Structures are given as structure tokens and as C-alpha cells.
XYZ file of C-alpha atoms in Angstrom:
689
model
C 54.040 -27.571 15.288
C 50.940 -26.186 16.875
C 47.888 -28.313 17.262
C 45.194 -27.765 14.572
C 42.730 -26.611 17.304
C 45.227 -24.293 19.136
C 43.211 -21.233 19.726
C 45.791 -18.983 20.081
C 46.867 -19.797 16.700
C 43.595 -19.767 15.095
C 42.557 -16.425 16.738
C 45.640 -14.741 15.611
C 45.024 -15.861 12.293
C 41.675 -14.408 12.583
C 43.047 -11.014 13.491
C 45.576 -10.927 10.585
C 42.545 -11.005 8.239
C 41.627 -7.584 9.926
C 37.970 -8.445 10.230
C 35.508 -7.478 12.913
C 32.701 -9.827 14.027
C 29.784 -8.229 12.278
C 27.041 -9.204 10.298
C 27.699 -9.303 6.213
C 24.587 -8.630 4.172
C 25.509 -10.664 1.003
C 23.047 -12.800 -1.135
C 22.225 -16.202 -0.149
C 22.141 -19.370 -2.185
C 18.606 -20.310 -3.157
C 17.935 -24.112 -3.472
C 15.003 -24.949 -5.279
C 12.915 -28.158 -5.460
C 10.073 -29.395 -7.532
C 6.811 -30.539 -5.833
C 4.678 -31.068 -8.925
C 5.034 -30.688 -12.795
C 2.067 -30.635 -15.088
C 2.400 -33.765 -17.518
C 3.780 -35.766 -14.897
C 2.576 -38.647 -12.996
C -0.119 -38.093 -10.379
C -1.332 -41.870 -9.860
C -1.959 -44.717 -11.961
C -3.058 -43.587 -15.224
C -3.146 -40.101 -14.328
C -0.958 -36.991 -14.942
C -1.147 -33.683 -13.354
C -2.889 -30.922 -15.464
C -2.884 -27.441 -13.508
C -2.490 -26.491 -10.010
C -3.684 -23.923 -7.345
C -2.192 -22.672 -4.212
C 0.152 -24.864 -2.701
C 0.357 -24.614 1.357
C 3.259 -25.478 3.523
C 3.023 -26.087 7.290
C 5.812 -25.503 9.840
C 6.564 -29.215 9.849
C 7.498 -28.757 6.197
C 4.501 -30.989 4.688
C 2.944 -29.414 1.544
C -0.906 -29.593 0.507
C -1.951 -28.788 -2.880
C -4.934 -28.647 -5.462
C -4.416 -29.977 -8.723
C -6.713 -30.629 -11.774
C -5.618 -34.326 -12.870
C -5.969 -35.867 -16.674
C -5.994 -39.159 -17.865
C -2.733 -40.150 -19.614
C -5.172 -41.837 -22.424
C -8.686 -42.845 -20.817
C -9.438 -46.355 -20.927
C -12.823 -45.058 -22.523
C -11.226 -42.897 -25.320
C -12.575 -45.347 -28.023
C -15.401 -47.741 -28.151
C -13.064 -50.828 -27.638
C -12.119 -49.273 -24.110
C -15.853 -48.736 -23.050
C -16.181 -48.635 -19.076
C -19.105 -50.584 -17.814
C -21.591 -48.936 -15.727
C -24.655 -49.895 -13.688
C -28.236 -48.474 -13.036
C -28.201 -45.153 -11.288
C -25.650 -42.451 -11.446
C -21.994 -42.492 -12.406
C -19.597 -39.907 -12.403
C -17.972 -39.697 -15.596
C -14.776 -37.709 -16.942
C -13.969 -36.799 -20.382
C -10.729 -35.125 -19.323
C -8.050 -36.260 -21.734
C -10.607 -37.776 -24.517
C -9.983 -37.327 -27.995
C -12.277 -37.173 -30.959
C -13.542 -40.991 -31.347
C -12.704 -42.589 -34.620
C -16.164 -44.037 -34.694
C -18.442 -42.517 -37.283
C -21.837 -40.858 -36.884
C -23.213 -38.277 -34.438
C -20.419 -35.887 -34.646
C -19.437 -35.528 -30.821
C -15.947 -34.304 -29.742
C -13.719 -35.241 -27.057
C -15.868 -38.242 -26.653
C -15.630 -41.015 -24.057
C -17.472 -44.345 -24.163
C -19.330 -46.434 -21.533
C -21.280 -49.649 -21.723
C -24.755 -50.622 -19.835
C -25.516 -54.033 -20.021
C -29.227 -54.864 -18.978
C -29.617 -57.203 -16.194
C -33.043 -58.182 -17.400
C -35.869 -57.246 -19.806
C -36.426 -53.568 -18.995
C -37.058 -50.307 -20.171
C -34.390 -47.904 -19.352
C -33.839 -44.030 -19.804
C -30.305 -42.586 -20.077
C -29.610 -39.067 -19.204
C -26.910 -36.589 -17.992
C -26.465 -33.884 -15.479
C -24.295 -31.260 -16.416
C -21.388 -30.027 -14.037
C -18.487 -28.208 -15.594
C -19.668 -28.682 -19.230
C -22.989 -29.372 -21.340
C -22.537 -33.283 -22.574
C -24.776 -35.001 -24.946
C -25.411 -38.372 -25.538
C -25.418 -41.042 -28.439
C -26.576 -44.425 -27.508
C -25.710 -47.515 -29.857
C -26.815 -51.279 -30.041
C -24.558 -53.899 -31.163
C -20.724 -53.979 -30.728
C -17.940 -51.959 -31.599
C -17.474 -53.152 -35.049
C -21.179 -52.934 -36.070
C -22.733 -50.080 -34.279
C -26.422 -49.170 -34.598
C -27.172 -45.675 -33.724
C -30.146 -45.370 -31.442
C -29.980 -41.819 -30.438
C -27.689 -39.014 -31.380
C -27.061 -35.643 -29.542
C -29.659 -36.343 -26.684
C -29.212 -34.922 -22.862
C -32.044 -37.295 -21.818
C -33.415 -40.024 -23.866
C -36.870 -41.501 -24.224
C -37.235 -45.111 -22.961
C -35.349 -47.635 -24.793
C -36.425 -51.298 -24.500
C -33.582 -53.729 -23.678
C -33.471 -57.588 -23.603
C -31.987 -59.431 -20.784
C -28.201 -59.350 -21.109
C -28.439 -56.855 -23.995
C -25.475 -54.241 -23.905
C -25.892 -50.509 -25.076
C -22.956 -48.324 -25.645
C -23.191 -44.709 -24.767
C -20.960 -42.269 -26.284
C -20.661 -39.153 -24.077
C -19.022 -35.816 -25.554
C -19.568 -32.247 -27.277
C -21.731 -31.470 -30.164
C -19.517 -28.813 -31.733
C -16.006 -28.138 -31.816
C -14.770 -27.902 -28.144
C -14.354 -24.385 -26.453
C -11.921 -23.599 -23.760
C -13.979 -25.771 -21.159
C -15.691 -28.666 -23.006
C -14.417 -31.442 -20.856
C -14.631 -32.532 -17.372
C -16.900 -34.450 -15.089
C -20.823 -35.090 -15.102
C -23.139 -37.590 -14.247
C -24.736 -40.254 -16.686
C -27.927 -41.642 -15.254
C -29.341 -45.051 -15.986
C -32.894 -45.336 -14.720
C -36.125 -47.441 -15.329
C -38.082 -45.883 -18.193
C -41.298 -44.245 -16.758
C -40.599 -45.036 -13.041
C -38.716 -43.267 -10.326
C -35.759 -45.177 -9.113
C -34.611 -45.807 -5.537
C -31.767 -43.546 -4.453
C -28.847 -45.970 -5.532
C -25.090 -45.463 -4.788
C -23.322 -43.221 -7.071
C -20.772 -45.020 -9.014
C -17.285 -43.560 -10.185
C -15.116 -43.194 -13.153
C -12.271 -40.664 -13.522
C -12.643 -37.039 -12.274
C -10.674 -34.163 -12.517
C -9.656 -32.466 -9.409
C -8.041 -33.607 -6.131
C -5.838 -32.608 -3.000
C -2.364 -33.918 -2.692
C -0.241 -33.841 0.172
C 3.165 -35.471 1.542
C 1.888 -35.499 4.921
C 2.108 -39.362 5.431
C 5.050 -41.289 6.789
C 6.496 -42.113 3.777
C 6.882 -38.328 2.712
C 5.616 -38.845 -0.704
C 2.845 -36.938 -2.203
C -0.385 -38.859 -2.379
C -3.913 -38.090 -3.372
C -5.920 -37.485 -0.156
C -9.315 -36.383 -1.601
C -10.874 -36.512 -5.022
C -13.845 -35.150 -6.804
C -16.464 -37.996 -7.559
C -15.197 -40.172 -4.661
C -17.663 -40.741 -1.883
C -17.319 -38.473 1.263
C -15.864 -40.190 4.260
C -19.092 -39.049 6.229
C -21.763 -40.510 4.038
C -21.448 -43.169 1.327
C -24.611 -41.555 -0.624
C -22.577 -38.429 -0.928
C -19.763 -37.859 -3.292
C -17.567 -34.788 -3.551
C -18.841 -32.688 -6.426
C -16.168 -29.601 -5.950
C -13.053 -29.382 -3.888
C -12.145 -25.864 -3.388
C -8.952 -24.788 -1.822
C -8.365 -26.108 1.659
C -6.787 -25.241 4.986
C -3.871 -27.137 6.488
C -2.287 -27.348 9.835
C 0.987 -28.455 11.370
C -0.674 -31.831 12.276
C -1.428 -32.640 8.571
C -5.341 -32.314 9.117
C -6.998 -30.592 5.987
C -10.095 -28.451 6.303
C -12.534 -28.061 3.286
C -15.824 -26.642 2.713
C -16.838 -27.920 -0.505
C -19.671 -29.001 -2.783
C -21.053 -32.494 -2.403
C -23.944 -34.110 -4.556
C -26.306 -36.693 -3.295
C -28.478 -39.055 -5.341
C -30.917 -38.613 -6.831
C -29.224 -34.923 -7.289
C -31.035 -32.260 -4.962
C -32.561 -28.968 -6.537
C -29.855 -27.077 -4.830
C -26.255 -27.858 -4.327
C -25.091 -28.855 -0.977
C -21.877 -27.722 0.654
C -20.138 -29.652 3.558
C -17.377 -28.385 6.088
C -15.324 -31.329 7.184
C -11.876 -32.081 8.227
C -9.616 -34.885 7.149
C -6.478 -36.078 9.433
C -3.323 -37.399 8.643
C -4.533 -40.897 8.995
C -7.287 -40.153 6.431
C -10.281 -40.056 8.890
C -12.972 -37.711 7.915
C -15.208 -35.837 10.310
C -18.291 -33.787 8.966
C -18.743 -30.667 10.765
C -21.874 -29.173 8.904
C -23.724 -29.555 5.710
C -25.739 -26.581 4.059
C -28.133 -26.106 1.010
C -26.748 -23.349 -0.948
C -29.187 -20.775 -2.704
C -28.896 -19.732 -5.108
C -27.209 -22.846 -6.725
C -23.991 -21.883 -8.207
C -22.498 -23.401 -11.400
C -20.544 -26.407 -9.632
C -16.909 -25.904 -11.268
C -17.196 -21.955 -10.057
C -17.850 -22.815 -6.562
C -15.775 -20.442 -4.278
C -16.134 -21.669 -0.887
C -13.870 -20.515 1.762
C -12.115 -22.877 3.692
C -12.612 -23.627 7.370
C -9.764 -22.194 9.594
C -7.937 -24.898 11.792
C -5.938 -24.530 15.115
C -3.055 -26.493 15.733
C -4.844 -28.918 17.525
C -7.413 -29.277 14.639
C -10.342 -27.247 16.039
C -12.292 -25.782 13.314
C -13.694 -22.367 12.860
C -16.073 -20.726 10.096
C -18.968 -18.899 9.431
C -21.899 -20.565 7.511
C -22.064 -19.428 4.027
C -25.283 -17.772 4.475
C -23.690 -15.630 7.640
C -26.340 -16.696 9.792
C -23.670 -18.434 12.402
C -20.365 -18.837 13.427
C -18.629 -21.636 14.878
C -15.080 -22.438 16.343
C -14.316 -25.713 18.314
C -17.659 -26.388 20.353
C -18.658 -22.753 20.421
C -21.489 -21.700 18.187
C -22.865 -18.095 17.834
C -26.197 -17.504 15.998
C -27.178 -14.470 14.147
C -29.861 -12.632 16.528
C -28.051 -13.419 19.737
C -26.433 -10.643 21.898
C -23.195 -9.045 20.757
C -20.897 -8.685 23.660
C -19.415 -5.238 24.410
C -22.527 -3.689 22.707
C -25.711 -2.271 24.545
C -28.357 -4.352 25.682
C -30.539 -5.288 22.653
C -27.789 -5.219 20.071
C -27.434 -8.755 18.442
C -25.290 -10.310 15.666
C -26.574 -10.357 12.327
C -24.089 -11.399 9.498
C -20.779 -13.156 10.297
C -17.838 -12.742 8.113
C -15.196 -15.660 7.813
C -13.142 -15.720 11.127
C -9.371 -15.585 11.462
C -7.636 -18.256 13.665
C -4.108 -18.230 15.378
C -1.881 -20.884 14.529
C -0.787 -21.984 18.060
C -2.665 -22.918 21.177
C -6.323 -23.853 21.287
C -6.833 -21.516 18.517
C -7.533 -18.119 19.636
C -10.372 -16.599 17.040
C -11.229 -13.246 15.757
C -14.101 -12.277 13.429
C -16.073 -9.413 11.930
C -20.079 -9.420 12.124
C -22.685 -6.864 11.113
C -25.246 -5.932 13.739
C -29.114 -6.099 13.918
C -30.504 -2.657 12.592
C -33.459 -3.224 14.652
C -31.686 -2.458 17.948
C -30.607 1.125 17.792
C -27.971 0.320 14.952
C -27.950 2.319 11.998
C -25.187 2.624 8.912
C -22.826 4.542 11.016
C -22.622 1.838 13.890
C -23.565 -1.559 12.205
C -20.090 -3.217 12.132
C -17.758 -4.750 15.012
C -14.739 -6.861 15.127
C -14.234 -9.246 18.305
C -11.634 -11.772 19.482
C -11.707 -14.673 21.717
C -8.305 -14.839 22.988
C -8.379 -18.216 24.860
C -10.195 -20.189 22.141
C -13.522 -22.171 22.521
C -15.017 -23.024 25.879
C -13.736 -19.853 27.524
C -14.761 -16.393 28.084
C -17.153 -14.868 25.495
C -15.831 -12.971 22.753
C -14.236 -9.290 23.141
C -15.202 -6.497 21.517
C -12.123 -4.797 19.938
C -13.425 -2.278 17.667
C -16.904 -0.977 16.472
C -17.726 1.480 13.821
C -19.055 4.720 15.167
C -17.014 4.300 18.331
C -13.908 6.443 19.131
C -10.791 5.608 17.084
C -7.560 5.492 19.762
C -4.958 7.755 18.936
C -7.195 10.300 17.052
C -8.620 13.586 17.986
C -12.129 13.807 19.856
C -15.066 12.974 17.656
C -13.196 10.911 15.164
C -14.728 7.598 14.912
C -14.238 4.204 12.870
C -16.156 4.134 9.632
C -15.112 0.804 8.251
C -13.288 -2.234 9.509
C -11.385 -4.757 7.591
C -12.916 -8.019 7.182
C -9.777 -10.292 8.233
C -7.448 -8.979 10.936
C -4.120 -10.348 11.677
C -3.712 -12.666 14.797
C -1.151 -13.708 16.764
C -1.339 -17.065 18.552
C -2.321 -15.577 21.767
C -5.174 -13.741 20.038
C -3.747 -10.156 19.577
C -4.711 -8.461 16.531
C -3.662 -5.936 13.794
C -6.372 -4.436 11.768
C -6.860 -1.707 8.966
C -9.934 0.808 9.545
C -11.139 3.839 7.810
C -12.165 6.935 9.677
C -14.760 9.706 9.940
C -15.250 12.813 11.912
C -13.929 16.224 12.341
C -11.045 17.003 10.341
C -11.198 13.877 8.263
C -10.603 14.211 4.466
C -8.915 11.875 1.778
C -5.278 12.573 3.256
C -5.740 11.163 6.783
C -8.981 8.529 6.604
C -7.203 5.474 7.086
C -4.784 3.850 9.499
C -3.646 0.524 11.326
C -4.597 -0.432 14.774
C -3.355 -3.073 17.129
C -4.083 -4.332 20.581
C -0.659 -6.106 20.761
C 0.033 -4.197 24.119
C -3.411 -5.606 25.239
C -5.103 -2.492 24.449
C -6.221 -1.173 21.031
C -3.698 1.463 19.772
C -2.963 3.403 16.880
C -0.023 1.962 14.922
C 0.298 3.944 11.761
C -2.224 6.678 10.274
C -2.541 8.472 6.694
C -1.160 11.806 7.198
C 1.381 10.897 9.890
C 5.199 10.879 8.848
C 6.387 7.636 7.285
C 9.339 6.018 9.173
C 12.740 6.622 7.717
C 11.387 8.302 4.699
C 12.462 11.655 3.370
C 11.635 14.787 5.184
C 7.869 15.613 4.335
C 6.885 12.161 3.423
C 3.551 10.920 5.137
C 1.393 7.898 4.798
C -1.354 8.252 2.220
C -3.182 4.856 2.640
C -2.617 1.206 3.616
C -3.221 -2.301 2.438
C -6.324 -3.582 4.116
C -4.282 -6.824 5.196
C -1.459 -5.904 7.739
C 0.054 -8.978 9.175
C 1.387 -9.845 12.684
C 3.458 -12.711 13.984
C 4.203 -14.265 17.377
C 6.613 -11.487 18.525
C 3.812 -9.149 17.952
C 6.007 -7.720 14.885
C 3.661 -6.001 12.218
C 4.252 -5.676 8.405
C 2.163 -3.748 6.206
C 2.184 -2.405 2.611
C 1.762 1.124 2.507
C 1.376 4.224 -0.068
C 3.163 7.519 0.608
C 3.037 11.392 -0.435
C 5.122 14.280 -0.128
C 7.074 16.974 -1.857
C 9.806 14.495 -3.050
C 7.320 11.624 -3.703
C 6.548 10.611 -7.195
C 4.495 7.974 -8.953
C 7.422 5.914 -9.110
C 8.399 6.275 -5.302
C 5.153 6.378 -3.630
C 4.950 2.452 -2.083
C 6.731 0.249 0.260
C 6.707 -2.350 2.916
C 7.139 -1.120 6.519
C 7.843 -3.176 9.698
C 6.693 -2.315 13.149
C 8.528 -4.539 15.803
C 7.006 -4.653 19.460
C 10.183 -2.869 20.676
C 12.244 -0.582 18.595
C 11.613 1.834 15.764
C 9.690 1.091 12.717
C 11.734 0.523 9.450
C 11.106 -0.105 5.660
C 12.061 -3.511 4.216
C 11.530 -2.435 0.661
C 10.629 0.921 -1.229
C 9.458 1.976 -4.545
C 12.489 3.178 -6.783
C 15.055 1.559 -4.301
C 17.432 -1.111 -5.946
C 15.836 -4.468 -6.017
C 18.095 -6.345 -3.914
C 19.392 -9.781 -5.455
C 18.727 -8.638 -9.055
C 21.282 -6.996 -11.323
C 22.248 -3.541 -10.667
C 20.178 -1.044 -12.175
C 16.938 -2.578 -11.530
C 14.409 -1.034 -8.806
C 11.177 -1.917 -7.117
C 8.060 -0.889 -8.634
C 5.078 -2.220 -6.942
C 4.502 -4.934 -4.063
C 2.033 -7.512 -2.968
C 1.014 -7.752 0.578
C 3.934 -9.093 2.427
C 3.817 -12.619 4.482
C 5.433 -12.585 7.840
C 6.447 -15.854 9.726
C 7.141 -16.162 13.195
C 10.760 -15.930 12.943
C 10.461 -12.511 11.363
C 11.331 -13.383 7.590
C 8.977 -11.624 4.909
C 8.147 -12.868 1.670
C 6.493 -10.675 -1.113
C 6.030 -10.506 -4.950
C 7.289 -7.314 -6.799
C 7.291 -5.658 -10.099
C 10.424 -4.137 -10.966
C 11.628 -1.410 -13.524
C 14.945 -0.417 -14.871
C 18.083 -1.628 -16.952
C 16.919 -4.653 -19.176
C 13.402 -5.009 -17.765
C 10.559 -5.839 -20.137
C 7.239 -7.054 -19.516
C 8.528 -10.774 -19.784
C 10.997 -10.211 -16.846
C 9.376 -7.586 -14.746
C 8.128 -9.839 -11.730
C 10.096 -11.514 -8.996
C 9.416 -13.335 -5.663
C 11.759 -12.046 -2.751
C 12.362 -13.173 0.688
C 13.919 -10.728 3.330
C 15.258 -12.778 6.051
C 14.887 -12.106 9.669
C 18.410 -10.629 9.718
C 17.638 -8.205 6.968
C 19.171 -10.028 4.252
C 17.090 -10.075 1.056
C 17.286 -12.598 -1.745
C 15.307 -12.885 -5.139
C 13.876 -16.523 -5.186
C 12.727 -16.424 -8.767
C 12.157 -14.063 -11.448
C 9.815 -14.019 -14.626
C 12.085 -14.670 -17.695
C 14.470 -16.881 -15.775
C 15.649 -20.193 -17.084
C 14.497 -22.156 -14.179
C 15.558 -25.676 -13.494
C 12.407 -28.047 -13.273
C 14.763 -31.217 -13.121
C 18.518 -31.626 -12.727
C 18.475 -31.832 -16.597
C 15.886 -29.474 -17.817
C 15.001 -25.867 -17.588
C 12.111 -23.781 -18.616
C 11.445 -19.986 -18.918
C 9.464 -18.434 -16.260
C 6.118 -16.898 -17.594
C 4.216 -15.993 -14.489
C 4.793 -16.303 -10.598
C 1.811 -17.072 -8.288
C 2.507 -16.486 -4.546
C -0.100 -16.250 -2.134
C -0.301 -13.563 0.348
C -1.976 -15.160 3.146
C -0.176 -15.420 6.746
C 1.167 -18.714 7.943
C -1.546 -18.959 10.571
C -4.069 -18.822 7.971
C -3.603 -22.577 7.242
C -3.234 -21.344 3.493
C 0.404 -19.835 3.874
C 3.185 -20.490 1.402
C 5.993 -19.282 3.814
C 6.580 -21.514 6.994
C 8.551 -20.509 9.893
C 11.852 -22.377 8.717
C 11.701 -19.698 5.779
C 10.612 -22.338 3.242
C 8.475 -20.664 0.430
C 6.428 -22.497 -1.856
C 5.017 -21.027 -5.044
C 3.629 -22.133 -8.527
C 5.358 -21.085 -11.747
C 3.607 -20.968 -15.255
C 6.339 -21.455 -18.033
C 6.278 -20.107 -21.584
C 5.783 -23.650 -23.318
C 2.266 -23.860 -21.504
C 3.286 -26.125 -18.721
C 3.216 -25.189 -14.850
C 4.508 -26.579 -11.715
C 4.740 -26.082 -7.897
C 7.825 -25.426 -6.416
C 9.626 -24.977 -2.792
C 12.671 -22.937 -2.316
C 15.181 -22.391 0.700
C 18.015 -19.650 1.141
C 21.045 -21.685 2.142
C 23.685 -20.295 4.271
C 26.024 -22.743 6.089
C 27.558 -19.663 7.905
C 24.228 -18.904 9.723
C 25.149 -21.512 12.339
C 22.136 -20.925 14.708
C 19.790 -20.731 11.901
C 18.055 -17.518 13.100
C 18.366 -16.047 9.455
C 21.187 -13.761 10.210
C 25.116 -14.153 10.095
C 26.453 -12.398 13.066
C 28.993 -12.661 15.956
C 26.569 -15.201 17.730
C 27.075 -17.572 14.815
C 31.005 -17.359 15.029
C 30.964 -18.034 18.711
C 28.328 -20.837 18.328
C 30.901 -22.363 15.573
C 33.904 -22.041 17.881
C 32.062 -23.936 20.505
C 31.392 -26.800 17.935
C 35.040 -26.717 16.584
C 36.668 -26.845 20.009
C 34.501 -29.550 20.788
C 35.346 -31.712 18.021
C 31.830 -31.857 17.203
C 31.153 -33.116 13.444
C 28.914 -30.179 12.984
C 32.127 -28.154 12.710
C 33.300 -30.401 9.735
C 32.322 -27.163 7.620
C 34.415 -28.658 4.478
C 32.740 -32.015 4.814
C 36.100 -33.729 4.932
C 35.294 -36.362 7.361
C 37.491 -34.631 10.138
C 37.231 -31.422 11.985
C 40.642 -29.720 11.292
C 41.901 -26.334 11.177
C 40.808 -25.919 7.726
C 37.298 -25.980 8.730
C 38.035 -23.250 10.879
C 39.395 -21.130 7.795
C 36.782 -22.105 5.591
C 33.986 -21.232 8.032
C 35.630 -17.650 8.603
C 35.473 -16.930 4.747
C 32.050 -17.805 4.696
C 31.424 -15.951 7.714
C 32.830 -12.593 6.119
C 31.044 -13.360 2.898
C 27.689 -13.221 4.737
C 24.620 -14.678 3.257
């Protein structure tokens, strides 16, 4: 009898199967896991309500923004009134119901109690945040309320005896519209006098950031609206927009903050919060004109792997990255003497190293600059503390790869960037022979000098004869291998409105090719379903590509016409989730998917939703009105070396483990490495993934 590890026996059996050691592109299994689900606990007395933009770093840690609600607010009825003190108190009515107490007709109301420390005259008022609150004021206790004020935003002075309690009822005077609850500040201050600036006290507020970056690996609230900032106890978080997140677990935020007394104009603060919870303030700014706090859209700062921060001031007057600062009015490198920076757009930062930085800026019109040449794109390849940034492209300057006289007309705001600072960017053209058929393209300096990669009017690789590019998305992406991915539109004699878009890949070495094309079969979905349109692709460092696509064809309806796809580095495409699917939110419950939200920012942005291991995070909304955040991995045990493809190298890697008796070759998990593991692996190998 032959030994189970006899290579002659095993290889003869392999040959009898009549198979060659080739890749086998079949669909891999997708494993989902739930990150957070609306209505489930978010902390003591709190549940998740809604979510936005989860972010995953290359360590597999996740950061997400969530609106939270009280399960039943302690202050929902008079008997549960929360004690407050003089000064300002952040108050939330999230989750509050209409009170059973009679009088004043307030809806979604919450109750608070102020007890006078001595005989005094006080005023009660509200500072609106994301709804317009009104107050009712009562003397007495909950069983014998005596209404003093009804429906005021700011009361007249009210005389109180020492130790006398006053009950405040905060709510909305008419039937609640869509946004009628949330956070505001209730103020208690001496009647006619101006108070000193006391600390802001806290009650429940309704937005927070959560992450599993800690050692325990469980999701914890790390920042919350209404909480004091870590850099100034007299400032509180008034708005937490979407953050940035790096591989070390550091969070970067440019968010609204509020001081006491409230400033005439809201403040913003750019700060970081590391995995230990330490917060470092980078800069505060006064915003003008003051926006409504809940509508603040403040772009997050960019973070390098080492935590270096890069951002442009919100007024565009300066740019900072690490210890470097560039101000409006200073010389713009690469331009003639006297040409200065004017307005900086938000920069991009590479994910690795010290954080190579690229940015677009307009130029001072008083220095020989006009509308034809007033914008440029710069890159600092080595990050802060090194050489000045280098001019990569400028409007009005010759566009490489085009005829004489053709110049750049416009440059995209955010280029793609590699860890070493090489760029890919969209631009439009003007000059002799330029019309709507050839007026845009994609350029890159990945070969260390800026060159044309693709241009409207030029043939589209691997397309039908006569097919040319018509236009491109303004957000091409590039990874560490300097592979470029871009969404593009085509035209030609055989192109229709149903076949005119696709996603193309340009490797550094080798020929360009298409990943997905409108009108082609939507791989991973049932036969007869074709791609209809695409989002911008996301490209990780391994070469995996994720995108959302609309589909059409057999059995497709408005309820099931969208899917999230992952194309592995080996070319295998998988449908991660599709609208209309029955999706398992837990081992015992499924819900029907209504919408898929997947961000198209690259992993290096600090807000990516695809990491280098090929894990995708996304938000789903369901037909029952609930929502949740989820992660997905494409599993394939036959991919032994984890490069995203199943090929001969995986076979030989498995054989090495098998003949060494390595436990990793226990393919069937029997507890022993036997010939059956070999045959089970062989079957998986030829099935592909």
C-alpha cells in the first residue's frame, strides 16, 4: 500500500484527472458580517439610528459615523426630569415622545429641572441647533404643575426662592415635521445680568463616531456631539462630520465646535484623536457666513500612515501638511517670479511613508495671471520637511502627448496619488483642433515625467473597431504598483446608449484592458443580466477593484437593479450584494435590500471602503426602513498565497505545505494531513474562485 504522501501516486492521480495547472475563474463565496444595525445597542441607554460612510483601514479596523437615539429618554416624562445647572446645557429630544402632561401643546418633548441655589432672578432660553425648540416653564412638582411660561424661546426674568425647583419642558409647538428633534442648548442665566462663561453641561446628544480600533476589538464610541473637546474644556463638539482614518487607528476631523457663551459665528476645529484617545488640536477657524450646524459639510483632513495631517483652510487661504504651511500670497513653485498662490483646494495624501502630498491651487490674478492660466497642480513627493512642492501641470501650459498649441484648460480638484507621490489626474484641453470629441484626457507622472495615458478621440483598448474614448470621470485612481483605473465613456459606429461606458485598467507594464463594460454580462448575477452603468472604481494596492453598477436584463426591476461588485486582482469578479436580495443581518434574520451605499474614495484617502486585503465595507438600507453597516470578504481556500487568483503557484505552494505535513495543508479540517486533503484541494483548485 502506498503512503498517503507518496508524490508519484498523487501526481499520477492528478494526471488521470486530465487537468492543467491553470487559473479557473469561477465565482468565489462571499462572507458577510454585520458591523452595526439600526435599533441595536450603541451604548448604555442608546441605540443606533442611522449611519454614514464606514471606513476600513488596512489593519481591518473600521470607523463609522452614526446618529444615535435614546431607547427611552430618562427625561421623556416629567417624573424623569434631568437636573441641570446655571449656564448652558446641551439637550437632546432624540427618541422623546409626546408628554402625557396637559398644557402648552408641545410635541416630542423632554423634561429638565433647575433648582435655585439661592434667592435669584433667572432667565431660561434656547439656542437652536438642528431644530427650533420652544420652552414651557412650570413651578411645583409633577403631580401639581403650575404653568409659568408656554411656548417661549427666551423667557423674561423669573424670581425664584432659595431651593425652589423649576421644571422645564422642551419640545416643538406643532406636529413634528421630518426634523423636529435633536440637540440644542438650554441656558439658565441671571435675569438682567450677563453671566461669566461657565462650563457647558451635557445631556444626551445624537451623533457620534464609533470604531473597533482598541485592543478589545469591540466597537466603542470615541467622539460624540455635545461632549467636551479633548483640547479645551470650554469647547464642545457641535458637529461631527465624516472623519479620516489611518492604519494606526488615528482619526482626523474638521468639525464644528461651540464655546460658551455661543460665539456670533460658529467655530470649526481640525484635530486628531489617536487610538489611545488622546486629542491634538491643529487649528481652529471662525466660519463665515455661519452655516446651520446640522448642515455643516466640513471635509476631513488627510492623514498619512504616521499621523501627519494635511488640509486646506476652509477659507482657502492656507495649506498645511505636517509641519509645513503654505499661505495664500506666497510664491508658487514652478511659475514665473511674482506668481503667487491664491486659493488652495483640499489636498490628497498618499497612504504610506511620511505622506506625499498633492494639491490644486488657483493663482494670484495680479501677477500676470488670467483666466486661461490661473490654476495648477503640485506634488511634494517626499512629504513634509523636504523640498518645496513641484509643479506637475498648470492651465495654459502644453499638455504632454498632444499637438503643438494644445494646452490644459481645467485640472481636476483631487488627483490620485501613490505612496511615493506619483499622480494620475483628469484634465480638459483647449487649443487648435480641440472640440467636444477630443477635449479631455487622463495624465500621469508614474514614469516620473507627466505623460498622456488616455485621451478622448483615441481608440479604447480591447473595444470594437472604431470605438474611441468620448470622456472620462474626473476621478481616476492609482495604486502603489502604479496601476491606474478609470471610468470612461466611448463612442463609435457600433456603440449605442446601452454600450457606451466601462471601467478600464492601465497597468504600469503591459497592455490596458477593460474590467467591466456596459452591455456585457454582469458576472456573478444570473444569466441574461448585463451591466448598465458604473460608479467610479476603487482600487487597492493588491489590484482588487470595487464598484457599484446598475444592471438591466432578464427579471431586472427598479427594486433589484443595483449591485456592488468586487473584481479580484486575478480577474475574478464577484457580486457582493444586490438590491432586492434577502440579506442575512444575523444568523436568524434576513431583510430585503433597498439601497446600497458604497463610497468611491481610494483607500489612501483615509475614507476608503476597500482595504488591501480585499475586505469591503458598505451601508445597506432595507425595505422595512432599517439600515446597517456590513463588511464582506470573498473567500477562496484554493487561493493558498492570498494574491486574489487561483493559479499554478497556489498548487505548488499547497504541495510544499502538504509534503512537509504542515497543518495548513489540512484542507478538510480533519485534524490530520492525508491524501484526502490533496484530493479535496485539487477539486477546489479546478473549481477556482
